[in-house]
Amino acid sequence: CRATPSLKKSCSVLMCGYLTVSIEPLPPVVIGDTVTLKCNFQTDGNLREIVWFQVIEGGGVKQKIFTYDAMYNTSYSHMEDIHRHDDLVYQSTVRLPEVQMEDDGLYECHVGIYDKSSRDKVILASGSIILTVIVPPKSISVVAANSPAPFSRYEAQNFTLVCIVTGAKPAPMVYFKRDGELIDVVPTAQSSSTVGDQSQAGLWSSRILSSRDLDDTKLHKSLSLLEEEGKLARLGQDGPEGPEPGREQGSKSDPKPTSEVIPETVVSREFPRWVQSSDPLYYFQHRQQAAGDGTMEVRAMLTWSLNPQLDNEALFSCEVNHPALSMPMQAEVTLAAPRGPKLTMSPGKAKVGDTVRITVQGFHEVFPEPMFTWTKVGGRLLDGREEHDGRELILERVPAELNGSMFRCTAQNPLGSTDTHTRLIVFGGSVYVRI
């Protein structure tokens, strides 16, 4: 008897027959594809049965998905029937249409033949295969950590981009590019990926900035804008050497009362008062966590010392490689300092005692998200506070005493700051806001 290790019942006489079973290997399959499992078996005996199982619940349960019983010559399943290739080689195929996550796992093919020495005895053998179902990422997005955040004109500050990738199985490979060029990785001791709260940390260099270091176009542009805008009269703003960070004071070049020279709308921008002396290093962190559906969520973080002169209008992209994708998946953001906010008033014409709303419009294209601060020039807001945060300033029951009052909206993110002043004018029983 030519018995194999996979035989479950050994032969006792020479003429019992032989049986070998194997399942053709399969590469990982993408969710939604159709898969065919092929079980090949070779024997010189008569076939008794073929049974396919899917092993579930960690191996504790076997679920029949196909059965062929030669005694009754019946088969019940939507699967394909067996095919005889020649006198000794057979193949049984199982077709799994549009595989899903629950189809992932172990499959077994069990074959039985009659013992040649006795029709009451059956020789059994089996083969198994692990079907791996992979899932492409469902979404990818890039956000700024700790956003919105203020602008610092006197010192450099760290900035972090976070790339969030969800719905993938297995976890994808995530990397960052700047202006279309891959940011080089500086080797570190920590190089293995871990799951949970632990992270993989790498040090990223800024070699791609070498050409930018010699190009100070943005710096010249920033300084020229600052010089040009400095010619505008400013209410409550400091000059180029103002002593108070974050707040502006009156221009030293104009001793006249500001109420006489300030137009009804003034837009000004602030740029850093410092110059970064060396190239920043890019620090990379990678965290992944299993979701309840068996997929992975990956968060990749890129941190560096922000330089607004060079980083303003820089294009950063997060790209993802995954075996279920034919090409990388990508999300892009362009870093941009806020420009003068566009303000609208509602209602456009109100009587004294009505509620006036001054709202910031637009800014959806500015990244990272700006923070907005409202102040009243030369005094407190109507509710007694010094400032108000948010995209909207609400003036309830406007009194006639607010006639001629100037309100300032400051929009800022880590790349820069910009102010817009608007004057509230009260004529008799009506209120107008001119922008």
Coordinates of C-alpha atoms in Angstrom, one line a residue:
C1 CA 0.0 0.0 0.0
R2 CA 1.4 3.4 -1.0
A3 CA 0.1 5.4 2.0
T4 CA 0.9 9.1 2.3
P5 CA 1.3 11.2 5.5
S6 CA -2.0 12.8 4.8
L7 CA -3.9 9.6 5.1
K8 CA -6.3 9.5 8.0
K9 CA -6.8 5.7 7.8
S10 CA -3.8 3.5 7.1
C11 CA -3.9 0.5 4.8
S12 CA -3.6 -3.0 6.1
V13 CA -3.0 -4.9 2.8
L14 CA -1.1 -4.2 -0.3
M15 CA -4.1 -3.7 -2.5
C16 CA -5.8 -1.1 -0.4
G17 CA -5.0 1.7 -3.0
Y18 CA -3.3 5.0 -2.7
L19 CA -4.5 8.7 -2.5
T20 CA -2.7 12.0 -2.5
V21 CA -4.4 15.4 -2.2
S22 CA -3.1 18.9 -2.8
I23 CA -4.6 22.4 -3.3
E24 CA -3.1 24.8 -5.8
P25 CA -1.6 27.8 -4.0
L26 CA -3.2 31.2 -4.5
P27 CA -1.7 34.8 -4.2
P28 CA -3.6 37.3 -2.1
V29 CA -6.9 38.3 -3.7
V30 CA -8.5 41.7 -3.8
I31 CA -11.9 42.1 -2.1
G32 CA -14.7 41.8 -4.7
D33 CA -12.8 39.5 -7.0
T34 CA -13.9 36.0 -8.0
V35 CA -11.7 33.2 -6.7
T36 CA -11.5 29.5 -7.8
L37 CA -10.0 27.0 -5.3
K38 CA -8.5 24.0 -7.0
C39 CA -8.1 20.6 -5.2
N40 CA -6.0 18.0 -7.1
F41 CA -6.0 14.4 -6.0
Q42 CA -4.4 11.3 -7.5
T43 CA -5.6 7.8 -6.8
D44 CA -5.8 4.3 -8.2
G45 CA -9.0 3.6 -6.3
N46 CA -12.7 4.4 -6.7
L47 CA -13.9 7.8 -5.4
R48 CA -16.2 7.8 -2.4
E49 CA -16.6 11.5 -1.6
I50 CA -15.2 15.0 -1.8
V51 CA -16.0 17.6 0.9
W52 CA -14.8 21.2 1.1
F53 CA -14.7 23.0 4.4
Q54 CA -14.2 26.6 5.4
V55 CA -12.5 26.8 8.8
I56 CA -14.0 29.6 10.9
E57 CA -13.9 30.9 14.5
G58 CA -10.2 30.4 14.9
G59 CA -10.2 26.8 13.7
G60 CA -12.9 25.6 16.1
V61 CA -15.6 25.3 13.5
K62 CA -15.6 23.7 10.0
Q63 CA -18.4 24.8 7.7
K64 CA -19.2 22.6 4.7
I65 CA -19.3 24.6 1.5
F66 CA -19.4 21.7 -1.1
T67 CA -20.1 18.0 -1.0
Y68 CA -19.9 15.3 -3.6
D69 CA -21.1 11.8 -2.7
A70 CA -20.3 9.1 -5.2
M71 CA -22.7 6.6 -3.6
Y72 CA -25.7 8.7 -4.5
N73 CA -24.0 10.6 -7.3
T74 CA -25.4 13.9 -6.0
S75 CA -23.9 17.3 -5.4
Y76 CA -25.6 20.3 -3.8
S77 CA -23.9 23.6 -4.1
H78 CA -23.5 26.5 -6.5
M79 CA -19.9 25.4 -6.8
E80 CA -18.4 23.6 -9.8
D81 CA -18.5 19.8 -10.1
I82 CA -15.5 17.6 -10.2
H83 CA -13.6 17.0 -13.4
R84 CA -11.7 13.8 -14.3
H85 CA -8.5 14.6 -16.3
D86 CA -7.3 11.0 -16.8
D87 CA -7.5 7.6 -15.2
L88 CA -5.6 8.6 -12.1
V89 CA -5.7 12.4 -11.7
Y90 CA -8.8 14.3 -10.6
Q91 CA -9.6 18.0 -9.8
S92 CA -12.4 19.5 -7.7
T93 CA -12.9 23.2 -8.0
V94 CA -14.8 25.6 -5.7
R95 CA -15.7 29.0 -7.0
L96 CA -16.1 31.9 -4.6
P97 CA -17.7 34.9 -6.4
E98 CA -17.0 38.4 -5.2
V99 CA -15.0 37.5 -2.1
Q100 CA -15.5 39.5 1.1
M101 CA -13.6 39.9 4.3
E102 CA -15.5 37.0 5.9
D103 CA -14.1 34.7 3.1
D104 CA -10.6 35.3 4.4
G105 CA -9.1 32.2 6.1
L106 CA -8.4 28.5 6.0
Y107 CA -10.0 26.1 3.5
E108 CA -9.7 22.3 3.5
C109 CA -10.4 19.7 0.7
H110 CA -11.2 16.2 2.1
V111 CA -11.2 13.3 -0.4
G112 CA -12.2 9.7 0.4
I113 CA -11.8 6.5 -1.8
Y114 CA -12.9 2.9 -1.3
D115 CA -10.4 0.5 0.0
K116 CA -9.7 -2.1 -2.7
S117 CA -9.7 -4.9 -0.1
S118 CA -13.1 -4.1 1.3
R119 CA -16.0 -1.8 0.2
D120 CA -16.8 -1.2 3.8
K121 CA -13.5 0.7 4.4
V122 CA -12.7 4.2 3.2
I123 CA -9.2 5.8 2.8
L124 CA -9.2 9.6 3.6
A125 CA -6.8 12.3 2.7
S126 CA -7.0 16.1 2.8
G127 CA -5.2 19.3 1.8
S128 CA -5.6 22.9 3.0
I129 CA -4.9 26.4 1.8
I130 CA -5.1 29.9 3.4
L131 CA -7.1 32.4 1.3
T132 CA -5.9 35.9 2.0
V133 CA -8.3 38.7 1.1
I134 CA -6.7 42.2 0.9
V135 CA -8.6 45.5 0.9
P136 CA -7.4 48.7 -0.6
P137 CA -7.6 51.9 1.5
K138 CA -11.0 53.5 1.7
S139 CA -9.9 57.0 2.4
I140 CA -6.8 59.2 2.7
S141 CA -6.6 62.7 4.1
V142 CA -4.0 65.2 5.3
V143 CA -4.6 67.4 8.3
A144 CA -2.5 69.8 10.4
A145 CA -1.9 68.7 14.0
N146 CA -3.0 71.1 16.7
S147 CA -4.9 73.2 14.3
P148 CA -5.9 76.0 14.2
A149 CA -2.8 77.5 15.7
P150 CA -1.5 81.1 16.0
F151 CA 1.3 82.6 14.1
S152 CA 4.6 83.5 15.8
R153 CA 6.5 86.4 14.1
Y154 CA 9.5 86.3 16.5
E155 CA 10.6 82.6 16.6
A156 CA 10.4 79.4 14.7
Q157 CA 7.8 76.8 15.6
N158 CA 7.4 73.1 14.9
F159 CA 4.7 72.1 12.4
T160 CA 3.2 68.6 11.9
L161 CA 1.3 67.2 9.0
V162 CA -0.8 64.1 9.7
C163 CA -1.7 61.7 7.0
I164 CA -4.7 59.5 7.9
V165 CA -5.3 56.3 5.9
T166 CA -8.3 54.1 6.8
G167 CA -9.9 50.8 5.6
A168 CA -6.8 49.0 4.3
K169 CA -5.8 45.3 4.9
P170 CA -3.0 44.8 5.4
A171 CA -1.6 48.2 6.6
P172 CA -0.3 50.2 3.6
M173 CA 3.1 51.9 3.2
V174 CA 2.8 55.7 3.7
Y175 CA 5.3 58.3 2.7
F176 CA 5.5 62.1 2.1
K177 CA 6.6 64.2 -0.8
R178 CA 7.3 67.9 -1.1
D179 CA 6.7 69.6 -4.5
G180 CA 6.6 66.1 -6.1
E181 CA 9.9 64.9 -4.7
L182 CA 10.2 62.2 -2.1
I183 CA 11.6 63.3 1.2
D184 CA 14.7 61.3 1.9
V185 CA 14.9 59.2 5.0
V186 CA 17.7 59.3 7.5
P187 CA 18.3 55.8 8.9
T188 CA 17.5 55.4 12.6
A189 CA 17.6 52.6 15.1
Q190 CA 13.8 52.3 15.2
S191 CA 12.7 50.8 11.9
S192 CA 10.1 48.2 12.6
S193 CA 6.3 48.7 12.4
T194 CA 4.2 48.1 15.4
V195 CA 0.5 48.0 16.2
G196 CA -1.3 50.0 18.8
D197 CA 0.0 53.0 20.6
Q198 CA 3.6 52.3 19.9
S199 CA 5.1 54.0 16.9
Q200 CA 7.8 53.7 14.2
A201 CA 9.9 56.8 14.2
G202 CA 12.3 57.9 11.5
L203 CA 14.3 61.0 10.9
W204 CA 13.7 62.7 7.5
S205 CA 16.2 65.1 6.0
S206 CA 15.6 68.2 4.0
R207 CA 18.1 67.6 1.1
I208 CA 15.4 68.5 -1.4
L209 CA 15.5 72.1 0.0
S210 CA 19.1 72.7 -1.1
S211 CA 18.0 74.4 -4.3
R212 CA 15.4 76.4 -2.4
D213 CA 18.0 77.8 0.1
L214 CA 19.6 79.8 -2.7
D215 CA 16.2 81.1 -4.0
D216 CA 15.0 83.9 -1.8
T217 CA 12.2 84.9 -4.2
K218 CA 9.6 84.3 -1.5
L219 CA 11.6 86.2 1.0
H220 CA 11.9 89.2 -1.3
K221 CA 8.2 89.0 -2.2
S222 CA 7.3 88.9 1.5
L223 CA 9.5 91.9 2.4
S224 CA 8.2 93.9 -0.6
L225 CA 4.6 93.3 0.4
L226 CA 5.4 94.2 3.9
E227 CA 7.1 97.4 2.8
E228 CA 4.2 98.3 0.4
E229 CA 1.5 97.6 3.0
G230 CA 3.5 99.6 5.6
K231 CA 2.6 102.7 3.6
L232 CA -1.0 102.2 4.4
A233 CA -2.2 104.1 7.5
R234 CA -3.0 101.5 10.3
L235 CA -5.4 101.8 13.1
G236 CA -4.2 100.2 16.3
Q237 CA -1.2 98.5 14.5
D238 CA 2.5 98.7 15.2
G239 CA 5.1 99.7 12.7
P240 CA 7.9 97.4 11.5
E241 CA 9.5 97.5 14.9
G242 CA 6.4 97.3 17.1
P243 CA 7.2 96.1 20.6
E244 CA 4.2 94.1 21.4
P245 CA 3.9 90.6 19.9
G246 CA 0.6 89.7 18.4
R247 CA -0.9 93.2 18.7
E248 CA -0.4 96.2 16.5
Q249 CA -0.1 99.8 17.6
G250 CA -0.4 103.1 15.8
S251 CA 2.1 104.0 13.1
K252 CA 5.0 106.2 14.3
S253 CA 5.0 107.9 10.9
D254 CA 1.6 109.4 11.2
P255 CA 0.9 111.5 14.3
K256 CA -2.6 112.5 13.2
P257 CA -5.6 111.0 14.8
T258 CA -6.2 107.6 13.2
S259 CA -9.9 108.2 12.8
E260 CA -9.1 110.9 10.2
V261 CA -6.7 108.9 8.0
I262 CA -7.9 105.3 8.2
P263 CA -10.0 104.2 5.2
E264 CA -13.1 102.1 5.9
T265 CA -11.3 98.9 5.1
V266 CA -7.6 98.2 5.8
V267 CA -5.9 94.9 5.0
S268 CA -2.4 94.2 6.3
R269 CA -0.2 91.1 6.5
E270 CA 2.5 90.1 9.0
F271 CA 5.6 88.2 8.1
P272 CA 8.3 86.7 10.4
R273 CA 10.9 88.9 12.0
W274 CA 13.3 86.0 12.1
V275 CA 15.4 84.1 9.5
Q276 CA 16.0 80.4 9.9
S277 CA 19.7 79.7 9.9
S278 CA 19.8 76.1 8.9
D279 CA 17.8 73.5 6.9
P280 CA 15.0 71.8 9.0
L281 CA 15.1 68.1 9.7
Y282 CA 11.9 66.1 8.9
Y283 CA 10.8 63.8 11.7
F284 CA 8.5 60.9 10.7
Q285 CA 6.3 58.9 12.9
H286 CA 4.0 56.0 11.9
R287 CA 1.2 54.5 14.0
Q288 CA -1.3 51.8 13.0
Q289 CA -4.3 50.4 14.8
A290 CA -6.6 47.6 14.0
A291 CA -10.3 48.5 13.3
G292 CA -13.2 46.4 14.3
D293 CA -13.8 45.1 10.7
G294 CA -10.3 43.7 10.4
T295 CA -8.8 46.6 8.5
M296 CA -6.1 48.9 9.7
E297 CA -6.0 52.7 10.3
V298 CA -2.6 54.3 9.7
R299 CA -1.5 57.7 10.9
A300 CA 1.8 59.0 9.5
M301 CA 3.1 62.3 10.9
L302 CA 5.7 64.6 9.4
T303 CA 7.2 67.2 11.8
W304 CA 9.7 70.0 11.0
S305 CA 10.6 73.5 12.0
L306 CA 8.4 75.7 9.9
N307 CA 10.0 78.4 7.7
P308 CA 7.1 80.6 6.3
Q309 CA 9.4 82.3 3.8
L310 CA 10.2 78.9 2.2
D311 CA 7.2 76.8 3.2
N312 CA 4.5 79.2 2.1
E313 CA 2.8 77.8 -1.1
A314 CA 4.8 74.6 -0.8
L315 CA 2.9 71.5 -2.0
F316 CA 3.0 68.5 0.4
S317 CA 1.6 65.2 -0.6
C318 CA 1.0 62.0 1.3
E319 CA 1.1 58.9 -0.9
V320 CA 0.1 55.3 -0.1
N321 CA 1.4 52.0 -1.7
H322 CA -0.7 48.9 -1.2
P323 CA -0.8 45.5 -3.0
A324 CA -4.5 46.0 -3.8
L325 CA -3.8 49.3 -5.6
S326 CA -2.6 49.4 -9.2
M327 CA -1.1 52.9 -8.6
P328 CA -0.4 55.0 -5.4
M329 CA -3.2 56.7 -3.6
Q330 CA -2.6 60.3 -2.9
A331 CA -3.8 63.4 -0.9
E332 CA -2.3 66.8 -1.4
V333 CA -2.2 70.1 0.6
T334 CA -0.6 73.4 -0.2
L335 CA 0.6 75.4 2.8
A336 CA -0.6 79.0 2.5
A337 CA -0.7 82.0 4.8
P338 CA -4.2 83.6 5.1
R339 CA -4.9 86.7 3.1
G340 CA -7.2 89.5 4.1
P341 CA -10.6 87.9 5.0
K342 CA -13.7 88.9 3.1
L343 CA -16.3 90.1 5.6
T344 CA -20.0 90.3 5.1
M345 CA -22.8 91.9 7.2
S346 CA -26.2 90.7 8.0
P347 CA -28.7 92.3 7.8
G348 CA -27.3 94.7 5.2
K349 CA -29.3 97.5 6.7
A350 CA -30.4 97.5 10.3
K351 CA -32.1 99.8 12.8
V352 CA -30.6 100.7 16.1
G353 CA -31.4 97.9 18.5
D354 CA -31.2 95.1 15.9
T355 CA -28.5 92.4 15.9
V356 CA -25.7 92.8 13.4
R357 CA -23.6 89.8 12.3
I358 CA -20.2 90.3 10.7
T359 CA -19.0 87.0 9.1
V360 CA -15.8 85.8 7.5
Q361 CA -16.4 84.4 4.1
G362 CA -14.2 82.0 2.1
F363 CA -10.8 80.7 3.5
H364 CA -11.7 77.1 2.5
E365 CA -8.5 77.1 0.3
V366 CA -6.2 78.2 3.1
F367 CA -4.2 75.4 4.8
P368 CA -3.8 74.9 7.7
E369 CA -7.1 76.3 8.9
P370 CA -6.8 79.8 10.2
M371 CA -8.0 81.0 13.5
F372 CA -10.0 84.3 13.6
T373 CA -9.9 86.9 16.4
W374 CA -12.2 89.9 16.6
T375 CA -11.3 93.1 18.5
K376 CA -12.7 96.6 18.7
V377 CA -10.1 99.3 18.0
G378 CA -9.7 101.6 21.0
G379 CA -11.9 99.7 23.4
R380 CA -13.8 96.6 24.3
L381 CA -16.4 94.7 22.3
L382 CA -20.1 95.4 22.9
D383 CA -20.3 92.6 25.4
G384 CA -17.4 93.9 27.4
R385 CA -14.8 91.3 26.2
E386 CA -11.5 92.4 24.8
E387 CA -11.7 89.9 21.9
H388 CA -13.8 87.2 20.4
D389 CA -12.7 84.0 18.6
G390 CA -14.6 82.5 15.6
R391 CA -15.7 83.2 12.1
E392 CA -18.5 85.5 13.1
L393 CA -18.9 88.5 15.4
I394 CA -22.4 89.2 16.7
L395 CA -23.3 92.7 17.9
E396 CA -26.6 92.4 19.7
R397 CA -28.9 95.4 20.1
V398 CA -26.6 97.8 18.4
P399 CA -26.6 101.3 20.1
A400 CA -26.2 104.5 18.2
E401 CA -23.0 105.1 20.3
L402 CA -21.1 102.6 18.1
N403 CA -21.2 105.1 15.2
G404 CA -17.8 105.2 13.6
S405 CA -16.4 102.3 15.6
M406 CA -13.7 100.2 13.9
F407 CA -13.6 96.4 14.3
R408 CA -10.6 94.3 13.4
C409 CA -10.6 90.7 12.3
T410 CA -7.3 88.9 12.5
A411 CA -6.8 85.7 10.6
Q412 CA -3.7 83.7 11.3
N413 CA -2.1 80.3 10.9
P414 CA 1.5 79.2 11.5
L415 CA 2.5 80.6 8.1
G416 CA 1.3 84.2 8.6
S417 CA -1.2 86.7 10.0
T418 CA -3.5 89.2 8.2
D419 CA -5.8 91.9 9.5
T420 CA -9.0 93.4 8.1
H421 CA -10.6 96.5 9.7
T422 CA -14.2 97.4 9.1
R423 CA -16.0 100.5 10.2
L424 CA -19.5 100.4 11.7
I425 CA -21.5 103.6 10.9
V426 CA -24.8 104.5 12.5
F427 CA -27.0 107.1 10.7
G428 CA -30.0 108.0 12.7
G429 CA -32.1 104.9 13.1
S430 CA -30.1 102.8 10.7
V431 CA -26.8 100.9 10.9
Y432 CA -24.5 100.2 8.0
V433 CA -21.3 98.2 7.8
R434 CA -18.9 99.1 5.0
I435 CA -16.2 96.6 4.1

